[in-house]
Amino acid sequence: MADSPSFRRHPLPFSVDLVRWLPSSASSGRHLAAAVHDPSVPASSRLSLLPLHDPASPLASLPLPSRPTALRCSPSVLAATTSSGSLHLLPSSFDTGSAVSVPGGAGFHVGPVRGLDCGGEGWVTAGEDGRVHVVSDGGDGRVVARRVWDGKGMSGYEAARWASSAEFATGGAGCGVQWWDRRKGDAVVAQCKGVWGRGVATGMVHSIDIHPSRKHVCVVGGSSGTIFAWDLRCAQQPIPLSGVGLDETVQPVCESEVWEVLFDNYTQSSDIISSVSTRILPVMLCSEDGILAIVEQDERPLELLAEPCAINSFDIDPQNPSDVVCALEWESIGVLTRGRDAMAEE
């Protein structure tokens, strides 16, 4: 990067587990959606609408039955899942009166739902109970959850990501990364066991991202600082990008859990980008040991932040990719701005 990034920390009166940018317009200003809770108050979990210029003053909130475990935002709908197995959908305008829920339980998920994404046929959910669902609009303000898979608790899921209108990937504990194609029925069509450090044969997958222009490539973040890419064209040869104890050519960026990974469309690759290139595009990550960084294939990691606490989640603004928001474990939100232009707040 030609210019040093600027970073602003906003202390908050509550803890933030997850944070996402909301679609913005010149008239409405810039806002964040955050999954928050107050550790000192029972039943305080909620989704909150936070103005970027003053995140400590929520504009609206939606109570949740238990602690949130995943948060995603489509252009029109915000979705969150919880530790009790429920799914909550509301317009990205934060009209809480239009919120729709799917309760946890035997008919949906039992326990935390950590995999969540929008695309394809609707919302895909994947839980620690080993179940995978596709949730779609049933009309008349209803939603319908269709069970795609039930692992009967033999393996649990931590991540899910749509790749196309019919394909999505899941990952979790003991199952590596799995690729599903709804055109071929409710079954896994490809699987990758991953690349793990320190002699660990298998590890935990926490996050998956798929680049919109290269839907055959997943990037995966997991335990022991591991980040790897999986190209379906070479399904048996995952590409390590970071990890402790991996090949000496791979530079480890952290040694703890990698909570989230996203392709970074702001950072320019050191290689020529083309539609036929096999090079993995730059990836941003956040970790349990407080690292926010960029990794790129065959390059040294670029550390953006090194905080004294965990960075629980982060999001790159799709409308202004120079801006990154992250949830810091010690009751604060951080906003990182890259490039010369200062962030415009309203």
mmCIF file of C-alpha atoms in Angstrom:
data_model
loop_
_atom_site.group_PDB
_atom_site.id
_atom_site.type_symbol
_atom_site.label_atom_id
_atom_site.label_comp_id
_atom_site.label_asym_id
_atom_site.label_seq_id
_atom_site.Cartn_x
_atom_site.Cartn_y
_atom_site.Cartn_z
ATOM 1 C CA MET A 1 0.000 0.000 0.000
ATOM 2 C CA ALA A 2 1.292 3.426 -0.898
ATOM 3 C CA ASP A 3 -0.102 5.115 2.226
ATOM 4 C CA SER A 4 -0.237 4.107 5.867
ATOM 5 C CA PRO A 5 -3.759 3.220 6.999
ATOM 6 C CA SER A 6 -5.504 5.247 9.695
ATOM 7 C CA PHE A 7 -7.295 3.521 12.572
ATOM 8 C CA ARG A 8 -9.973 4.800 14.935
ATOM 9 C CA ARG A 9 -11.235 2.915 17.956
ATOM 10 C CA HIS A 10 -14.761 3.588 19.260
ATOM 11 C CA PRO A 11 -15.277 2.426 22.895
ATOM 12 C CA LEU A 12 -18.773 1.034 23.494
ATOM 13 C CA PRO A 13 -20.946 0.323 26.552
ATOM 14 C CA PHE A 14 -21.573 -3.226 25.297
ATOM 15 C CA SER A 15 -19.649 -6.149 23.770
ATOM 16 C CA VAL A 16 -19.674 -6.752 20.017
ATOM 17 C CA ASP A 17 -19.486 -10.294 18.672
ATOM 18 C CA LEU A 18 -20.107 -9.575 14.977
ATOM 19 C CA VAL A 19 -20.214 -6.481 12.773
ATOM 20 C CA ARG A 20 -21.198 -5.798 9.151
ATOM 21 C CA TRP A 21 -21.464 -2.780 6.856
ATOM 22 C CA LEU A 22 -24.992 -1.932 5.755
ATOM 23 C CA PRO A 23 -25.775 -0.596 2.251
ATOM 24 C CA SER A 24 -25.486 3.183 2.350
ATOM 25 C CA SER A 25 -26.769 6.125 0.345
ATOM 26 C CA ALA A 26 -25.897 9.818 0.272
ATOM 27 C CA SER A 27 -29.111 10.624 2.122
ATOM 28 C CA SER A 28 -28.980 7.976 4.848
ATOM 29 C CA GLY A 29 -25.265 8.099 5.677
ATOM 30 C CA ARG A 30 -23.131 5.131 6.695
ATOM 31 C CA HIS A 31 -24.310 2.560 9.205
ATOM 32 C CA LEU A 32 -23.217 -0.705 10.755
ATOM 33 C CA ALA A 33 -25.151 -3.777 11.831
ATOM 34 C CA ALA A 34 -23.742 -5.319 14.996
ATOM 35 C CA ALA A 35 -24.555 -8.379 17.071
ATOM 36 C CA VAL A 36 -24.066 -7.146 20.639
ATOM 37 C CA HIS A 37 -24.640 -8.161 24.253
ATOM 38 C CA ASP A 38 -24.011 -6.842 27.745
ATOM 39 C CA PRO A 39 -22.190 -9.503 29.816
ATOM 40 C CA SER A 40 -23.554 -7.991 33.042
ATOM 41 C CA VAL A 41 -27.205 -8.144 31.973
ATOM 42 C CA PRO A 42 -29.103 -11.427 31.392
ATOM 43 C CA ALA A 43 -30.960 -11.796 28.075
ATOM 44 C CA SER A 44 -29.251 -8.728 26.582
ATOM 45 C CA SER A 45 -28.335 -10.156 23.157
ATOM 46 C CA ARG A 46 -29.577 -8.106 20.212
ATOM 47 C CA LEU A 47 -28.937 -6.854 16.716
ATOM 48 C CA SER A 48 -28.272 -3.132 16.645
ATOM 49 C CA LEU A 49 -28.154 -0.441 13.983
ATOM 50 C CA LEU A 50 -25.106 1.761 14.689
ATOM 51 C CA PRO A 51 -24.317 5.077 12.989
ATOM 52 C CA LEU A 52 -20.700 5.119 11.870
ATOM 53 C CA HIS A 53 -20.043 8.573 13.325
ATOM 54 C CA ASP A 54 -21.260 7.454 16.798
ATOM 55 C CA PRO A 55 -21.429 3.641 17.195
ATOM 56 C CA ALA A 56 -22.054 3.969 20.943
ATOM 57 C CA SER A 57 -25.573 5.317 20.258
ATOM 58 C CA PRO A 58 -27.703 2.600 18.582
ATOM 59 C CA LEU A 59 -30.525 3.870 16.369
ATOM 60 C CA ALA A 60 -32.589 0.657 16.561
ATOM 61 C CA SER A 61 -32.329 -2.831 18.032
ATOM 62 C CA LEU A 62 -33.883 -6.271 17.598
ATOM 63 C CA PRO A 63 -33.814 -8.513 20.711
ATOM 64 C CA LEU A 64 -32.481 -12.047 20.205
ATOM 65 C CA PRO A 65 -33.367 -15.103 22.309
ATOM 66 C CA SER A 66 -29.716 -16.032 22.859
ATOM 67 C CA ARG A 67 -26.197 -14.958 21.938
ATOM 68 C CA PRO A 68 -25.696 -14.376 18.198
ATOM 69 C CA THR A 69 -23.374 -16.764 16.370
ATOM 70 C CA ALA A 70 -23.418 -15.551 12.737
ATOM 71 C CA LEU A 71 -24.377 -12.342 10.936
ATOM 72 C CA ARG A 72 -24.747 -11.675 7.188
ATOM 73 C CA CYS A 73 -26.212 -8.888 5.117
ATOM 74 C CA SER A 74 -27.643 -9.141 1.610
ATOM 75 C CA PRO A 75 -28.537 -5.945 -0.304
ATOM 76 C CA SER A 76 -32.024 -5.993 1.239
ATOM 77 C CA VAL A 77 -32.045 -8.382 4.199
ATOM 78 C CA LEU A 78 -29.995 -8.783 7.356
ATOM 79 C CA ALA A 79 -29.786 -12.246 8.921
ATOM 80 C CA ALA A 80 -28.478 -13.549 12.229
ATOM 81 C CA THR A 81 -28.336 -16.961 13.861
ATOM 82 C CA THR A 82 -28.030 -17.767 17.550
ATOM 83 C CA SER A 83 -26.564 -20.230 20.018
ATOM 84 C CA SER A 84 -30.045 -21.662 20.638
ATOM 85 C CA GLY A 85 -30.462 -22.601 16.954
ATOM 86 C CA SER A 86 -32.730 -19.829 15.676
ATOM 87 C CA LEU A 87 -32.562 -17.692 12.519
ATOM 88 C CA HIS A 88 -33.703 -14.064 12.373
ATOM 89 C CA LEU A 89 -34.330 -12.060 9.190
ATOM 90 C CA LEU A 90 -35.126 -8.348 8.961
ATOM 91 C CA PRO A 91 -34.877 -5.700 6.250
ATOM 92 C CA SER A 92 -31.493 -3.981 6.023
ATOM 93 C CA SER A 93 -33.460 -0.757 6.638
ATOM 94 C CA PHE A 94 -33.865 -2.152 10.184
ATOM 95 C CA ASP A 95 -37.662 -2.162 10.145
ATOM 96 C CA THR A 96 -37.895 -4.410 13.206
ATOM 97 C CA GLY A 97 -41.665 -4.736 12.767
ATOM 98 C CA SER A 98 -41.015 -6.765 9.601
ATOM 99 C CA ALA A 99 -38.612 -9.225 11.223
ATOM 100 C CA VAL A 100 -39.228 -12.943 10.620
ATOM 101 C CA SER A 101 -37.779 -15.788 12.711
ATOM 102 C CA VAL A 102 -37.251 -19.523 12.434
ATOM 103 C CA PRO A 103 -37.103 -20.896 16.000
ATOM 104 C CA GLY A 104 -34.474 -23.375 17.065
ATOM 105 C CA GLY A 105 -35.512 -26.905 17.910
ATOM 106 C CA ALA A 106 -36.036 -30.344 16.437
ATOM 107 C CA GLY A 107 -37.491 -28.922 13.211
ATOM 108 C CA PHE A 108 -34.520 -26.657 12.506
ATOM 109 C CA HIS A 109 -31.242 -26.557 14.463
ATOM 110 C CA VAL A 110 -30.465 -27.744 17.974
ATOM 111 C CA GLY A 111 -27.609 -25.675 19.341
ATOM 112 C CA PRO A 112 -25.377 -22.995 17.772
ATOM 113 C CA VAL A 113 -25.759 -22.151 14.070
ATOM 114 C CA ARG A 114 -22.408 -20.756 12.939
ATOM 115 C CA GLY A 115 -22.616 -21.183 9.166
ATOM 116 C CA LEU A 116 -24.832 -18.628 7.403
ATOM 117 C CA ASP A 117 -24.903 -17.066 3.937
ATOM 118 C CA CYS A 118 -27.316 -15.602 1.394
ATOM 119 C CA GLY A 119 -27.457 -16.527 -2.267
ATOM 120 C CA GLY A 120 -28.674 -19.217 -4.579
ATOM 121 C CA GLU A 121 -32.019 -20.511 -3.353
ATOM 122 C CA GLY A 122 -32.060 -18.378 -0.194
ATOM 123 C CA TRP A 123 -30.200 -18.534 3.095
ATOM 124 C CA VAL A 124 -28.034 -21.562 3.852
ATOM 125 C CA THR A 125 -27.525 -22.450 7.525
ATOM 126 C CA ALA A 126 -25.082 -24.981 8.985
ATOM 127 C CA GLY A 127 -24.919 -25.856 12.668
ATOM 128 C CA GLU A 128 -22.848 -27.586 15.290
ATOM 129 C CA ASP A 129 -25.581 -30.251 15.296
ATOM 130 C CA GLY A 130 -24.403 -31.374 11.838
ATOM 131 C CA ARG A 131 -27.541 -30.121 10.085
ATOM 132 C CA VAL A 132 -27.632 -28.047 6.892
ATOM 133 C CA HIS A 133 -30.751 -26.153 5.789
ATOM 134 C CA VAL A 134 -31.765 -23.907 2.919
ATOM 135 C CA VAL A 135 -34.247 -21.249 4.064
ATOM 136 C CA SER A 136 -36.356 -19.533 1.395
ATOM 137 C CA ASP A 137 -39.333 -17.200 1.075
ATOM 138 C CA GLY A 138 -42.568 -19.094 1.557
ATOM 139 C CA GLY A 139 -44.809 -16.135 0.734
ATOM 140 C CA ASP A 140 -47.194 -14.182 2.964
ATOM 141 C CA GLY A 141 -44.313 -13.111 5.212
ATOM 142 C CA ARG A 142 -43.352 -16.713 5.934
ATOM 143 C CA VAL A 143 -40.075 -18.521 5.446
ATOM 144 C CA VAL A 144 -39.601 -22.219 4.760
ATOM 145 C CA ALA A 145 -36.605 -24.201 6.027
ATOM 146 C CA ARG A 146 -35.706 -27.286 3.998
ATOM 147 C CA ARG A 147 -33.246 -29.742 5.519
ATOM 148 C CA VAL A 148 -30.487 -30.646 3.089
ATOM 149 C CA TRP A 149 -28.437 -32.796 5.435
ATOM 150 C CA ASP A 150 -28.499 -34.170 8.967
ATOM 151 C CA GLY A 151 -25.163 -35.389 10.274
ATOM 152 C CA LYS A 152 -26.858 -36.736 13.430
ATOM 153 C CA GLY A 153 -24.246 -34.946 15.535
ATOM 154 C CA MET A 154 -21.370 -36.995 14.077
ATOM 155 C CA SER A 155 -19.753 -33.838 12.682
ATOM 156 C CA GLY A 156 -20.481 -30.179 13.281
ATOM 157 C CA TYR A 157 -20.394 -27.188 10.944
ATOM 158 C CA GLU A 158 -18.852 -23.768 11.581
ATOM 159 C CA ALA A 159 -19.056 -22.081 8.161
ATOM 160 C CA ALA A 160 -21.153 -21.949 4.984
ATOM 161 C CA ARG A 161 -20.829 -19.952 1.767
ATOM 162 C CA TRP A 162 -22.770 -19.880 -1.506
ATOM 163 C CA ALA A 163 -20.704 -20.113 -4.707
ATOM 164 C CA SER A 164 -23.471 -20.024 -7.321
ATOM 165 C CA SER A 165 -27.242 -20.366 -7.572
ATOM 166 C CA ALA A 166 -26.902 -24.102 -6.933
ATOM 167 C CA GLU A 167 -23.523 -24.621 -5.212
ATOM 168 C CA PHE A 168 -22.260 -23.857 -1.718
ATOM 169 C CA ALA A 169 -19.407 -24.869 0.564
ATOM 170 C CA THR A 170 -19.460 -25.840 4.244
ATOM 171 C CA GLY A 171 -16.735 -26.459 6.796
ATOM 172 C CA GLY A 172 -16.361 -27.344 10.433
ATOM 173 C CA ALA A 173 -14.945 -29.849 12.883
ATOM 174 C CA GLY A 174 -13.552 -33.063 11.512
ATOM 175 C CA CYS A 175 -15.145 -32.634 8.068
ATOM 176 C CA GLY A 176 -12.726 -30.233 6.352
ATOM 177 C CA VAL A 177 -14.429 -28.349 3.539
ATOM 178 C CA GLN A 178 -17.360 -29.852 1.648
ATOM 179 C CA TRP A 179 -18.803 -28.783 -1.701
ATOM 180 C CA TRP A 180 -22.517 -29.199 -2.389
ATOM 181 C CA ASP A 181 -24.297 -29.022 -5.737
ATOM 182 C CA ARG A 182 -28.076 -28.940 -5.456
ATOM 183 C CA ARG A 183 -28.410 -30.001 -9.108
ATOM 184 C CA LYS A 184 -26.947 -33.366 -8.062
ATOM 185 C CA GLY A 185 -29.171 -33.937 -5.064
ATOM 186 C CA ASP A 186 -28.715 -33.392 -1.337
ATOM 187 C CA ALA A 187 -25.213 -34.785 -1.053
ATOM 188 C CA VAL A 188 -21.582 -33.654 -0.953
ATOM 189 C CA VAL A 189 -19.955 -33.779 -4.393
ATOM 190 C CA ALA A 190 -16.365 -32.929 -3.348
ATOM 191 C CA GLN A 191 -14.407 -32.706 -0.116
ATOM 192 C CA CYS A 192 -11.076 -31.264 1.018
ATOM 193 C CA LYS A 193 -9.443 -32.303 4.295
ATOM 194 C CA GLY A 194 -7.427 -29.102 4.496
ATOM 195 C CA VAL A 195 -3.861 -28.212 5.474
ATOM 196 C CA TRP A 196 -3.022 -27.973 9.183
ATOM 197 C CA GLY A 197 0.126 -27.127 11.122
ATOM 198 C CA ARG A 198 2.067 -28.637 14.024
ATOM 199 C CA GLY A 199 1.433 -32.150 12.827
ATOM 200 C CA VAL A 200 -2.312 -31.849 13.354
ATOM 201 C CA ALA A 201 -4.054 -34.141 10.874
ATOM 202 C CA THR A 202 -7.387 -32.330 11.053
ATOM 203 C CA GLY A 203 -8.457 -28.973 12.385
ATOM 204 C CA MET A 204 -11.422 -26.665 12.795
ATOM 205 C CA VAL A 205 -12.707 -24.592 9.876
ATOM 206 C CA HIS A 206 -14.104 -21.266 11.124
ATOM 207 C CA SER A 207 -14.663 -19.265 7.939
ATOM 208 C CA ILE A 208 -14.989 -19.694 4.177
ATOM 209 C CA ASP A 209 -15.048 -17.113 1.403
ATOM 210 C CA ILE A 210 -15.556 -17.557 -2.340
ATOM 211 C CA HIS A 211 -14.556 -14.878 -4.835
ATOM 212 C CA PRO A 212 -17.516 -13.832 -7.051
ATOM 213 C CA SER A 213 -15.428 -13.936 -10.230
ATOM 214 C CA ARG A 214 -13.664 -17.215 -9.369
ATOM 215 C CA LYS A 215 -16.388 -19.418 -7.982
ATOM 216 C CA HIS A 216 -14.253 -22.538 -8.215
ATOM 217 C CA VAL A 217 -11.866 -21.212 -5.499
ATOM 218 C CA CYS A 218 -12.519 -21.212 -1.731
ATOM 219 C CA VAL A 219 -10.314 -19.586 0.866
ATOM 220 C CA VAL A 220 -10.531 -21.115 4.326
ATOM 221 C CA GLY A 221 -9.531 -19.897 7.814
ATOM 222 C CA GLY A 222 -9.239 -22.226 10.762
ATOM 223 C CA SER A 223 -7.334 -23.354 13.831
ATOM 224 C CA SER A 224 -3.597 -22.959 14.495
ATOM 225 C CA GLY A 225 -3.421 -19.869 12.289
ATOM 226 C CA THR A 226 -4.187 -21.935 9.213
ATOM 227 C CA ILE A 227 -5.363 -20.305 5.991
ATOM 228 C CA PHE A 228 -5.535 -22.257 2.759
ATOM 229 C CA ALA A 229 -7.179 -22.071 -0.634
ATOM 230 C CA TRP A 230 -9.036 -24.907 -2.318
ATOM 231 C CA ASP A 231 -9.338 -24.889 -6.096
ATOM 232 C CA LEU A 232 -11.941 -27.376 -7.322
ATOM 233 C CA ARG A 233 -9.957 -27.827 -10.525
ATOM 234 C CA CYS A 234 -7.207 -29.382 -8.366
ATOM 235 C CA ALA A 235 -9.407 -30.681 -5.587
ATOM 236 C CA GLN A 236 -6.783 -32.901 -3.928
ATOM 237 C CA GLN A 237 -4.110 -30.210 -3.603
ATOM 238 C CA PRO A 238 -5.132 -27.370 -1.254
ATOM 239 C CA ILE A 239 -2.835 -24.328 -1.372
ATOM 240 C CA PRO A 240 -1.444 -23.224 2.040
ATOM 241 C CA LEU A 241 -1.341 -19.444 2.550
ATOM 242 C CA SER A 242 -0.501 -19.266 6.263
ATOM 243 C CA GLY A 243 -0.056 -21.653 9.147
ATOM 244 C CA VAL A 244 2.218 -22.697 11.988
ATOM 245 C CA GLY A 245 4.519 -25.565 11.106
ATOM 246 C CA LEU A 246 3.636 -25.672 7.421
ATOM 247 C CA ASP A 247 6.059 -25.548 4.498
ATOM 248 C CA GLU A 248 8.926 -23.094 5.160
ATOM 249 C CA THR A 249 7.872 -21.061 2.120
ATOM 250 C CA VAL A 250 4.574 -20.224 3.852
ATOM 251 C CA GLN A 251 4.814 -17.288 6.261
ATOM 252 C CA PRO A 252 2.588 -17.721 9.360
ATOM 253 C CA VAL A 253 0.653 -14.563 10.184
ATOM 254 C CA CYS A 254 -0.739 -15.740 13.538
ATOM 255 C CA GLU A 255 -0.763 -18.825 15.764
ATOM 256 C CA SER A 256 -4.323 -18.788 17.044
ATOM 257 C CA GLU A 257 -7.827 -19.296 15.681
ATOM 258 C CA VAL A 258 -8.538 -17.458 12.430
ATOM 259 C CA TRP A 259 -12.100 -16.274 12.998
ATOM 260 C CA GLU A 260 -12.847 -14.782 9.600
ATOM 261 C CA VAL A 261 -11.397 -14.591 6.072
ATOM 262 C CA LEU A 262 -12.488 -12.432 3.126
ATOM 263 C CA PHE A 263 -11.045 -11.846 -0.313
ATOM 264 C CA ASP A 264 -9.706 -8.291 -0.337
ATOM 265 C CA ASN A 265 -10.620 -6.507 -3.564
ATOM 266 C CA TYR A 266 -8.806 -3.343 -2.446
ATOM 267 C CA THR A 267 -5.284 -4.805 -2.262
ATOM 268 C CA GLN A 268 -3.704 -5.243 -5.665
ATOM 269 C CA SER A 269 -2.118 -8.623 -6.293
ATOM 270 C CA SER A 270 1.613 -8.625 -6.926
ATOM 271 C CA ASP A 271 0.896 -10.741 -10.000
ATOM 272 C CA ILE A 272 -1.063 -9.835 -13.121
ATOM 273 C CA ILE A 273 -4.726 -10.656 -12.492
ATOM 274 C CA SER A 274 -6.526 -12.358 -15.321
ATOM 275 C CA SER A 275 -9.513 -14.618 -15.656
ATOM 276 C CA VAL A 276 -7.252 -17.594 -16.391
ATOM 277 C CA SER A 277 -4.675 -16.929 -13.649
ATOM 278 C CA THR A 278 -4.210 -19.696 -11.093
ATOM 279 C CA ARG A 279 -2.813 -17.291 -8.488
ATOM 280 C CA ILE A 280 -4.903 -16.872 -5.325
ATOM 281 C CA LEU A 281 -6.058 -13.278 -4.880
ATOM 282 C CA PRO A 282 -5.190 -11.367 -1.648
ATOM 283 C CA VAL A 283 -7.098 -12.430 1.477
ATOM 284 C CA MET A 284 -7.793 -10.493 4.695
ATOM 285 C CA LEU A 285 -8.157 -12.244 8.057
ATOM 286 C CA CYS A 286 -8.796 -11.568 11.741
ATOM 287 C CA SER A 287 -7.684 -13.765 14.616
ATOM 288 C CA GLU A 288 -8.088 -14.679 18.271
ATOM 289 C CA ASP A 289 -4.678 -13.167 19.067
ATOM 290 C CA GLY A 290 -5.687 -9.748 17.734
ATOM 291 C CA ILE A 291 -4.257 -9.766 14.225
ATOM 292 C CA LEU A 292 -5.860 -8.124 11.185
ATOM 293 C CA ALA A 293 -3.694 -8.858 8.169
ATOM 294 C CA ILE A 294 -3.514 -9.569 4.450
ATOM 295 C CA VAL A 295 -2.007 -12.767 3.090
ATOM 296 C CA GLU A 296 -1.130 -13.507 -0.501
ATOM 297 C CA GLN A 297 0.240 -16.586 -2.151
ATOM 298 C CA ASP A 298 4.085 -16.712 -2.070
ATOM 299 C CA GLU A 299 4.309 -13.283 -0.377
ATOM 300 C CA ARG A 300 5.074 -12.132 3.169
ATOM 301 C CA PRO A 301 1.932 -11.326 5.208
ATOM 302 C CA LEU A 302 1.030 -7.648 5.575
ATOM 303 C CA GLU A 303 -0.035 -6.885 9.152
ATOM 304 C CA LEU A 304 -2.608 -4.082 9.424
ATOM 305 C CA LEU A 305 -3.435 -4.288 13.139
ATOM 306 C CA ALA A 306 -2.015 -6.055 16.193
ATOM 307 C CA GLU A 307 -4.491 -5.551 19.042
ATOM 308 C CA PRO A 308 -4.066 -6.705 22.684
ATOM 309 C CA CYS A 309 -7.405 -8.530 22.457
ATOM 310 C CA ALA A 310 -9.201 -10.824 20.042
ATOM 311 C CA ILE A 311 -10.681 -9.404 16.846
ATOM 312 C CA ASN A 312 -13.987 -11.277 16.776
ATOM 313 C CA SER A 313 -15.014 -10.335 13.236
ATOM 314 C CA PHE A 314 -14.446 -7.791 10.483
ATOM 315 C CA ASP A 315 -16.043 -6.615 7.261
ATOM 316 C CA ILE A 316 -14.794 -4.794 4.163
ATOM 317 C CA ASP A 317 -17.179 -2.117 2.935
ATOM 318 C CA PRO A 318 -18.341 -3.376 -0.512
ATOM 319 C CA GLN A 319 -19.084 0.204 -1.587
ATOM 320 C CA ASN A 320 -15.808 1.643 -0.238
ATOM 321 C CA PRO A 321 -13.345 -1.284 -0.042
ATOM 322 C CA SER A 322 -10.635 0.939 1.442
ATOM 323 C CA ASP A 323 -12.662 0.905 4.690
ATOM 324 C CA VAL A 324 -12.655 -2.000 7.132
ATOM 325 C CA VAL A 325 -14.653 -2.318 10.355
ATOM 326 C CA CYS A 326 -13.753 -4.827 13.049
ATOM 327 C CA ALA A 327 -15.252 -5.979 16.362
ATOM 328 C CA LEU A 328 -12.718 -5.894 19.198
ATOM 329 C CA GLU A 329 -13.309 -8.175 22.160
ATOM 330 C CA TRP A 330 -12.761 -5.387 24.687
ATOM 331 C CA GLU A 331 -16.070 -3.598 24.051
ATOM 332 C CA SER A 332 -15.105 -1.471 21.079
ATOM 333 C CA ILE A 333 -15.363 -1.191 17.318
ATOM 334 C CA GLY A 334 -12.379 -0.280 15.175
ATOM 335 C CA VAL A 335 -12.515 1.409 11.769
ATOM 336 C CA LEU A 336 -9.479 1.132 9.486
ATOM 337 C CA THR A 337 -9.153 3.381 6.446
ATOM 338 C CA ARG A 338 -6.628 2.571 3.732
ATOM 339 C CA GLY A 339 -5.424 4.981 1.049
ATOM 340 C CA ARG A 340 -5.187 8.751 0.926
ATOM 341 C CA ASP A 341 -8.815 9.705 1.197
ATOM 342 C CA ALA A 342 -10.132 10.214 4.683
ATOM 343 C CA MET A 343 -13.328 8.386 5.524
ATOM 344 C CA ALA A 344 -16.483 10.391 4.860
ATOM 345 C CA GLU A 345 -18.826 10.098 7.814
ATOM 346 C CA GLU A 346 -22.374 11.322 8.024
#
